[in-house]
Coordinates of C-alpha atoms and ligand atoms in Angstrom, one line a residue:
X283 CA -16.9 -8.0 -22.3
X284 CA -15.7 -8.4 -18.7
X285 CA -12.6 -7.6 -17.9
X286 CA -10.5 -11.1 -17.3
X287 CA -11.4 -12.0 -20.7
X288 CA -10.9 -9.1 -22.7
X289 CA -7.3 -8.7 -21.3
X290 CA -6.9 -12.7 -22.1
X291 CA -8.3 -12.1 -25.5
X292 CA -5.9 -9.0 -25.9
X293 CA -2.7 -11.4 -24.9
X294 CA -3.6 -14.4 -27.0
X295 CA -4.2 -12.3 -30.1
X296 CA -1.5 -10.8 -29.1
X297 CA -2.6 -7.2 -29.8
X298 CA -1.3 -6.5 -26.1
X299 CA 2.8 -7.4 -25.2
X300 CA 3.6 -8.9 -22.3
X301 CA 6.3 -6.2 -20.9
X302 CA 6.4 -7.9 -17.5
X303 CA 6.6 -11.1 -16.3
X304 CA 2.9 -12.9 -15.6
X305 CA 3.8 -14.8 -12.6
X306 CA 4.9 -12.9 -9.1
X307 CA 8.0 -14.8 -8.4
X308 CA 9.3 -14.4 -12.0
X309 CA 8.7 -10.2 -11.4
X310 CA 11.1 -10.6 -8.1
X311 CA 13.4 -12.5 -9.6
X312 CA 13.8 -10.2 -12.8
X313 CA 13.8 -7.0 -10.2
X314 CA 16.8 -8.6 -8.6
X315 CA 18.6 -9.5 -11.7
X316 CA 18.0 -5.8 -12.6
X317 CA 18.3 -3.5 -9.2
X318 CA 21.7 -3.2 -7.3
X319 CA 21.6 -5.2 -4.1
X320 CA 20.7 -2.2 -1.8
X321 CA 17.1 -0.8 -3.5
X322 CA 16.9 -4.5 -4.1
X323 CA 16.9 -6.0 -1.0
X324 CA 15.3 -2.8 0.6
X325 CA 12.0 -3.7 -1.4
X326 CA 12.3 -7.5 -1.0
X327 CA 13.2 -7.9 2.1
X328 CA 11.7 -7.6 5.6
X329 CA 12.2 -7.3 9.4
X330 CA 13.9 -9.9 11.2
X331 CA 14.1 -13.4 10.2
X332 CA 10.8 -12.3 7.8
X333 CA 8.9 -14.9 9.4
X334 CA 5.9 -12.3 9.5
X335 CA 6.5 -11.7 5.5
X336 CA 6.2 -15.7 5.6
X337 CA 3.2 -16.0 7.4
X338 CA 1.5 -13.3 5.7
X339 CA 1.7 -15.7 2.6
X340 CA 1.1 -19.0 4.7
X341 CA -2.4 -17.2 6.3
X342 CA -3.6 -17.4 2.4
X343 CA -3.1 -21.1 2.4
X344 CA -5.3 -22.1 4.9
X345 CA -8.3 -21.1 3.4
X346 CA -10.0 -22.6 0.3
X347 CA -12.5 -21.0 -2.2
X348 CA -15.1 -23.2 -2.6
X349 CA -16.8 -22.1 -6.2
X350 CA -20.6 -22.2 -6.4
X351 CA -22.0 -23.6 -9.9
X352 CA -24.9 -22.5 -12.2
X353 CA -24.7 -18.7 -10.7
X354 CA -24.7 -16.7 -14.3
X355 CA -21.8 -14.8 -13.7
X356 CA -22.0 -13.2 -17.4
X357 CA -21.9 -9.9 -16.4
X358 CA -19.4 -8.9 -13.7
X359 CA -18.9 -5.5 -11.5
X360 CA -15.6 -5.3 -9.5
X361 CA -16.6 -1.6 -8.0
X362 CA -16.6 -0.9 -4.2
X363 CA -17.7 2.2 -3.1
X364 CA -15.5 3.7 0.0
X365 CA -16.3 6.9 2.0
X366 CA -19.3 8.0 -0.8
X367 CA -16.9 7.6 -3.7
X368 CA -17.4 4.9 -6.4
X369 CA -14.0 3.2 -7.6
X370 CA -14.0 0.4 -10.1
X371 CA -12.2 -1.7 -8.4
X372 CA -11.4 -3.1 -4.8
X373 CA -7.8 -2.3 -5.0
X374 CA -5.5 0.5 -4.4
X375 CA -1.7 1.1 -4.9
X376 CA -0.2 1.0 -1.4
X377 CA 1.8 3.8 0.4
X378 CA 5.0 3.0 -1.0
X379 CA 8.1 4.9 -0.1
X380 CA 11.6 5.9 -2.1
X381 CA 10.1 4.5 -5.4
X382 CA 13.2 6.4 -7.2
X383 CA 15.5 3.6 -5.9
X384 CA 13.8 1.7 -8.7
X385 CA 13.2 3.9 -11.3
X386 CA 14.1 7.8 -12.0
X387 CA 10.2 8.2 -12.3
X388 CA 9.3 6.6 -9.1
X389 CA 5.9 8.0 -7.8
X390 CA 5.0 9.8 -10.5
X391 CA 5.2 6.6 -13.4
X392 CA 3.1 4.9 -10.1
X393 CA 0.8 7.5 -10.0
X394 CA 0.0 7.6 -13.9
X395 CA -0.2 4.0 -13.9
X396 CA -2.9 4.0 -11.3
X397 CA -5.1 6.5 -12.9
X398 CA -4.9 4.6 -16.1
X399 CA -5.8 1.1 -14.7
X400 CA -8.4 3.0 -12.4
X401 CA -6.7 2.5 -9.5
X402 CA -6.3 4.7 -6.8
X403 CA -2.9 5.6 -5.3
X404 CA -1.9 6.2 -1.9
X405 CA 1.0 8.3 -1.5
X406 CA 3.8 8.0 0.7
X407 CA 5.1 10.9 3.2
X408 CA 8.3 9.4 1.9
X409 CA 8.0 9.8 -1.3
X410 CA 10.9 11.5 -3.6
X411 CA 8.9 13.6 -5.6
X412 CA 6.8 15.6 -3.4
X413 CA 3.0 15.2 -2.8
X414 CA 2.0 18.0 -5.1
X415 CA 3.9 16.6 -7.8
X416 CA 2.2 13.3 -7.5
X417 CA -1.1 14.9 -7.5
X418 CA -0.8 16.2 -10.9
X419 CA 0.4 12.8 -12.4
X420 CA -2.2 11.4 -13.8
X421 CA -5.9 11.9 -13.1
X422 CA -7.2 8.9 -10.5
X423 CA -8.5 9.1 -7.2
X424 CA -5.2 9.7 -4.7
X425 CA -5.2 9.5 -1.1
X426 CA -1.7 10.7 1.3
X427 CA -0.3 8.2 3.6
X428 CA 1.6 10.3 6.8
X429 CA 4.0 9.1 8.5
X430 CA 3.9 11.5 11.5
X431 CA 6.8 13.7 12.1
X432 CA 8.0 14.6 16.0
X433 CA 7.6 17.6 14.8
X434 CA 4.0 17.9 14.8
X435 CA 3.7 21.3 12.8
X436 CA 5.1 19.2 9.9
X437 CA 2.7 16.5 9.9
X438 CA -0.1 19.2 10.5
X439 CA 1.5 20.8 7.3
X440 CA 1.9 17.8 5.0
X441 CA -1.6 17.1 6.0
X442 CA -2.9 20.4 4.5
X443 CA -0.8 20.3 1.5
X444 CA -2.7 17.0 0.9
X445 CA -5.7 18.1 1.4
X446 CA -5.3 21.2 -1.1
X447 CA -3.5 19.1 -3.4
X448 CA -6.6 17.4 -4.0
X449 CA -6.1 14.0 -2.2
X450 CA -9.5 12.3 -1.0
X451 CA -8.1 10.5 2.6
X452 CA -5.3 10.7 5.2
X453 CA -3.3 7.2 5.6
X454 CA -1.9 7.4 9.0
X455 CA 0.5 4.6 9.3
X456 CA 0.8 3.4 13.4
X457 CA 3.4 0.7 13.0
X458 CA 6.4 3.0 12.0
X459 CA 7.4 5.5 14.2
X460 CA 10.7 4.1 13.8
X461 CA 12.5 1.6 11.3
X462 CA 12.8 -2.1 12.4
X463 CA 15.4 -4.5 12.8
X464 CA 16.1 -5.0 9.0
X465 CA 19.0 -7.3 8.6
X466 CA 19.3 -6.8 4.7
X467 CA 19.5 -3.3 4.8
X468 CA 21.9 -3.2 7.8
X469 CA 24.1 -5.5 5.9
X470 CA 24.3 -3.6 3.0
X471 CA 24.4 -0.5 5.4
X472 CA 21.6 1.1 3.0
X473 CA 19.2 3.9 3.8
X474 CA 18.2 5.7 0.8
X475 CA 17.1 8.7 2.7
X476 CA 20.4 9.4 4.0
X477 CA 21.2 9.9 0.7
X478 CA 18.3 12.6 -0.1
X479 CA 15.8 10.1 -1.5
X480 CA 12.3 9.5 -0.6
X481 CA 12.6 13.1 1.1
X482 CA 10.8 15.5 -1.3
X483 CA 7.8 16.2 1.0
X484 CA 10.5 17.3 3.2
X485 CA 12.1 19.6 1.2
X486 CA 9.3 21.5 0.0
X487 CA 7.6 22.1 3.1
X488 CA 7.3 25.2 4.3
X489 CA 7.6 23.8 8.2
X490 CA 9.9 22.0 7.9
X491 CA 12.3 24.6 5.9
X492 CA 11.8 26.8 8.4
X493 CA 13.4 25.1 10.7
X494 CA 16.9 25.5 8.8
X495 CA 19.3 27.8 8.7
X496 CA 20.1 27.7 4.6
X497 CA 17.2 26.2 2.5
X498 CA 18.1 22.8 1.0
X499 CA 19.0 23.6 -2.3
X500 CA 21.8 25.4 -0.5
X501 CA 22.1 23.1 2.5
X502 CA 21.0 19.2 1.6
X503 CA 23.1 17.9 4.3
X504 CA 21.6 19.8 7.2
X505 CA 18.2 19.1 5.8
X506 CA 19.3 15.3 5.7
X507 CA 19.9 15.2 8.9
X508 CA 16.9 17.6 10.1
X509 CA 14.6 15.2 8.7
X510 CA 17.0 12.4 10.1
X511 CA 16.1 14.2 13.5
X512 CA 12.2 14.6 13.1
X513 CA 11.2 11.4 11.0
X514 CA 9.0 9.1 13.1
X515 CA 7.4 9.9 16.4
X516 CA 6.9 7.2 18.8
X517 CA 5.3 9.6 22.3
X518 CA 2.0 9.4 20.1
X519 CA -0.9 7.8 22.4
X520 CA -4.8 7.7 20.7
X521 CA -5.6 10.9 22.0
X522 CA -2.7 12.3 19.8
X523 CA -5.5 11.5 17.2
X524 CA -7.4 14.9 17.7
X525 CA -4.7 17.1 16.5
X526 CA -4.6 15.4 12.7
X527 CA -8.3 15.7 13.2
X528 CA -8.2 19.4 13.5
X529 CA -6.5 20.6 10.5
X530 CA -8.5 17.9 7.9
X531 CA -11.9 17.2 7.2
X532 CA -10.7 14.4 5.1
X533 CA -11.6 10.8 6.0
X534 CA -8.7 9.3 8.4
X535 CA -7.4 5.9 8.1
X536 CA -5.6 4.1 10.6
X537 CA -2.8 1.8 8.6
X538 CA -1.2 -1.0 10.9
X539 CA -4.3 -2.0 13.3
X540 CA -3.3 -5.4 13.9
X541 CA -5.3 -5.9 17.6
X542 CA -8.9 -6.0 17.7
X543 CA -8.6 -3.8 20.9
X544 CA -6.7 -1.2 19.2
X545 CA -9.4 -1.4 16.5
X546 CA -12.3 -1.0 19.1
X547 CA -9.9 2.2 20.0
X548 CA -9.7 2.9 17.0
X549 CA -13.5 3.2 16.4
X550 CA -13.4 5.2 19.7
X551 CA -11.5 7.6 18.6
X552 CA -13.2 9.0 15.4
X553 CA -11.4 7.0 12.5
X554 CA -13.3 6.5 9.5
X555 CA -11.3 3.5 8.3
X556 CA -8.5 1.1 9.5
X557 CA -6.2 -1.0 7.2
X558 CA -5.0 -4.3 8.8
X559 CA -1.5 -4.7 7.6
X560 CA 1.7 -5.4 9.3
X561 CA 3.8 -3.4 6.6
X562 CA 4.4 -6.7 4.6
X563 CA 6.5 -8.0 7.6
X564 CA 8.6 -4.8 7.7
X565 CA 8.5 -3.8 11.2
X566 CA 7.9 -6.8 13.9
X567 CA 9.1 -9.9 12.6
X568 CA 7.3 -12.6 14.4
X569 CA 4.0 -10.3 14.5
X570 CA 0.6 -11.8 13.3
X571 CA 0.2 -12.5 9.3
X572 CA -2.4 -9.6 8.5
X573 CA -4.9 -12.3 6.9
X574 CA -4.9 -14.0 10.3
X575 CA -5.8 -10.9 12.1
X576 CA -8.4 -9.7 9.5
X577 CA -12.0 -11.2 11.0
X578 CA -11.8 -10.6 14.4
X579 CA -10.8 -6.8 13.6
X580 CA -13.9 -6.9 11.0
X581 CA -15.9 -8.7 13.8
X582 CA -14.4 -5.8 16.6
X583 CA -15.6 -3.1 14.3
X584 CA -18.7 -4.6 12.4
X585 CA -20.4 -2.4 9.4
X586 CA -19.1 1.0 11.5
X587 CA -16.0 1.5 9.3
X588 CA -14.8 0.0 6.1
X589 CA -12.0 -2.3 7.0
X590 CA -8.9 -2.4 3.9
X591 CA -6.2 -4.8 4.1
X592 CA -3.0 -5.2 2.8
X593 CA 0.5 -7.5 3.6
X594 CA 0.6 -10.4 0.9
X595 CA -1.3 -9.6 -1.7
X596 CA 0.1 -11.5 -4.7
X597 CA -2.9 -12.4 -6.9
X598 CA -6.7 -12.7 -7.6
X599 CA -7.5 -15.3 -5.1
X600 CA -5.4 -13.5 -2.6
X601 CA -7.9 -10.8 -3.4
X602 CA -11.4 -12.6 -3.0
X603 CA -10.1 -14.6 0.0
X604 CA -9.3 -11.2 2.2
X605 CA -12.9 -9.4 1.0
X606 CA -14.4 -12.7 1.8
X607 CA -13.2 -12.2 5.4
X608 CA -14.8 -8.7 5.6
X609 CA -12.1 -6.5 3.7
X610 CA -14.0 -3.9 1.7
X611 CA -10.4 -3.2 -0.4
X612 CA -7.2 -4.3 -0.3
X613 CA -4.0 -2.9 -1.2
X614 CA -1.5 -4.2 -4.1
X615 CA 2.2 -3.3 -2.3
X616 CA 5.8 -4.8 -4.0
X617 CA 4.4 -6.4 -6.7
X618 CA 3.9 -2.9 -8.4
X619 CA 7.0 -2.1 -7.5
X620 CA 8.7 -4.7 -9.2
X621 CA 6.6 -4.2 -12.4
X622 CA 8.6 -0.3 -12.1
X623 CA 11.6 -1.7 -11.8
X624 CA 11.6 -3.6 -14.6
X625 CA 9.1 -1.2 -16.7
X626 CA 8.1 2.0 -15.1
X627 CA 4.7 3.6 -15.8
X628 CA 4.0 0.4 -18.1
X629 CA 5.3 -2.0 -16.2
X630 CA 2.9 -1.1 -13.5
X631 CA -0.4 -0.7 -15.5
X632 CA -0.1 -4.2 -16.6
X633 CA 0.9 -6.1 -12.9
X634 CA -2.4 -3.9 -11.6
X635 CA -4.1 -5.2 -15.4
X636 CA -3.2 -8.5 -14.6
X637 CA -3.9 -8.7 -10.8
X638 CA -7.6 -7.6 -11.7
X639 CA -7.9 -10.1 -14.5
X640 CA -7.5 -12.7 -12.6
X641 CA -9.8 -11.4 -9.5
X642 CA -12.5 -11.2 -12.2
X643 CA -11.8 -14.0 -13.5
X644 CA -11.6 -16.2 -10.3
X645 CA -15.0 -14.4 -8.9
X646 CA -16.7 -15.6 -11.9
X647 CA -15.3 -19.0 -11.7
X648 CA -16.2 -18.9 -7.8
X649 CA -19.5 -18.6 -9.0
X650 CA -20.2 -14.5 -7.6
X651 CA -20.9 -12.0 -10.2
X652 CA -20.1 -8.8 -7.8
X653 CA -17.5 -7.6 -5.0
X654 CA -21.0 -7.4 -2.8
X655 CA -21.5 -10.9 -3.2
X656 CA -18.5 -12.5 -1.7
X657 CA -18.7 -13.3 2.0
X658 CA -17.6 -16.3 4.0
X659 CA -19.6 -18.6 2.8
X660 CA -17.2 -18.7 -0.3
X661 CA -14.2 -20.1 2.4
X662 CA -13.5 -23.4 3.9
X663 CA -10.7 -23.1 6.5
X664 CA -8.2 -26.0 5.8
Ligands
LIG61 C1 6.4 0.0 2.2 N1 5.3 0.2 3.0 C2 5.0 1.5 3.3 N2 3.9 1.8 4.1 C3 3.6 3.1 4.4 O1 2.6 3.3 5.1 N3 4.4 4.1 4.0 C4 5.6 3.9 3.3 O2 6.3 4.8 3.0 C5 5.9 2.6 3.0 N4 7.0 2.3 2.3 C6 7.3 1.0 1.9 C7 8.4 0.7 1.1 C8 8.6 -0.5 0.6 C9 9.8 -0.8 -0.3 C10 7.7 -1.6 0.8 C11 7.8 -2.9 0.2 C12 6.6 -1.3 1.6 C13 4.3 -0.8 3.3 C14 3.2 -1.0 2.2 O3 2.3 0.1 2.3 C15 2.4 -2.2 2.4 O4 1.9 -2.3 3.8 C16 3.2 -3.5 2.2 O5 3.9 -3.3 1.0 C17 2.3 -4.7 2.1 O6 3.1 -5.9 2.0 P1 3.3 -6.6 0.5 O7 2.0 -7.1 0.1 O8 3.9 -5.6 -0.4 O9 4.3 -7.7 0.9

């Protein structure tokens, strides 16, 4: 059986429960009734005015599948393979930070979640329990997303506790080397790392506890505001590249390539992937929907380097619209998040269960019976 129809089959007969909502906006809305307005808002909101978070869903609109009939789509295969390694599907859990403002399991329900749907997980540098402990929780592919400390010994660090922690890729997210303008958070005055969340890679790195005077467990406010000090680095320029380069043989991805030019750079300069996203409208508010900026980066780089996507990714057809547009993968972001909220470890299995029912079940229905067969000739721009 293929997998959109055995998890419809499972629901109808009802030998699986529904422990989330189905529908995306129903998931937000339950995670709002549920979450205090601070984590809230700090997952649901964006930069600015969130036009960008806007657009990122508009960009979907204005293109149309058009299915293809008679194509015997019986038997489906939703793998991709990406950097030699085969994964079933062509999604991955995106570098979310702080997941304990949502539930006391945060990464590591995430993390289990993922390896049961088959999903790899990227993991956040800002994530409250550290790296290591995310490694062990649960047995999927995992990749670390680093956000680079100005303190470069510290991202050098994190980088080789990922890599002999078992992680298969470096994430290096560009478009954060500080926090944007977010008008929710500042009205609620809310920064959960200020209060010793989403810090744990922090705390248990040897770096960056060498640069206190009293070990955390001793001192948590002076580490608070040592990594309030060293989080984010905006003096990086490309050739800052090299130095990550030099303590990983790990693929490198370059997360928040929204410029063809910077992806031509990017190519230049010895990454081995780049993920167009604008952080789901987190950081420039006004900036280009990540869908809009997706074929000309795909055209900029052609078959060198897989190209991921992420930045309003809701559901199936999201899914086939942004591979049909060259994406080789794209990453899931809040709606996980929500589905943690509201039901940790299972609540997250079953929004990535349900996301990939309905990308196998709208490929069929488009008339393609693999991830390798969908290509532009599926769209129609509207
Ligand atoms: C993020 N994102 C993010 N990205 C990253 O590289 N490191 C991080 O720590 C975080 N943290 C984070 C926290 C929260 C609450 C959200 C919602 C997002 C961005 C994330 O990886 C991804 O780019 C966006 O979530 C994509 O947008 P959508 O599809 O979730 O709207």
């Amino acid at each position: 059986m293929n997998y959109g129809n055995t998890v419809q089959l499972k629901v109808y007969q009802n030998l699986e429960k529904n422990v989330v909502p189905v529908t995306y906006e129903e998931l937000e809305r339950k995670a709002k009734e549920k979450l205090e307005d601070g984590p809230y808002y700090y997952v649901a909101a964006s930069a600015g005015a969130e036009e960008t978070a806007r657009a990122n869903r508009e960009a979907f609109y204005k293109w149309k599948i058009v299915p293809r009939m008679f194509c015997d789509t019986d038997e489906r295969d939703l793998s991709v393979e990406l950097f030699g390694q085969k994964h079933a599907f062509p999604i991955l859990c995106a570098p979310v930070g702080v997941q304990s403002i949502v539930h006391p399991e945060g990464e590591l329900a995430s993390a289990r979640a993922a390896a049961a749907a088959g999903v790899p997980f990227i993991s956040s540098t800002a994530s409250t329990h550290s790296l290591e402990k995310v490694a062990e929780a649960g047995d999927g592919a995992k990749w670390f997303q680093l956000y680079w400390s100005k303190d470069r010994e510290i991202a050098a660090s994190m980088v080789k506790r990922a890599e002999s922690a078992g992680y298969g890729a470096i994430v290096i997210t560009l478009d954060t080397p500080m926090m944007a303008w977010r008008e929710k958070d500042i009205e609620h005055a809310y920064l959960p790392f200020l209060m010793g969340q989403g810090i744990g890679n922090y705390l248990e790195d040897p770096v960056f506890c060498s640069r206190l005077n009293r070990p955390p467990s001793e001192d948590m406010q002076s580490a608070i505001m040592l990594w309030s000090q060293v989080f984010g680095n905006p003096t990086l320029t490309w050739k800052d590249l090299e130095y990550i380069r030099m303590h990983t043989s790990l693929p490198i991805l370059l997360k928040g390539i929204l410029h063809p030019e910077d992806a031509r750079l990017a190519l230049a300069h010895g990454a081995d992937g780049i993920i167009v996203s604008n952080h789901g409208g987190r950081q420039v508010d006004g900036a280009i929907a990540a869908l809009d900026a997706l074929p000309e980066i795909c055209e900029a780089v052609g078959d060198e380097i897989p190209v991921l996507m992420d930045s309003g990714i809701r559901r199936g057809a999201d899914i086939v619209k942004a591979l049909a547009l060259g994406a080789k993968a794209v990453l899931i972001g809040r709606p996980y998040i929500y589905g943690l909220a509201l039901a940790g470890e299972d609540g997250v299995k079953q929004v990535l269960r349900n996301i990939l029912a309905d990308l196998d079940l709208t490929m069929a229905l488009a008339g393609k019976k693999s991830i390798k067969e969908i290509d532009r000739s599926l769209l129609k721009k509207v």
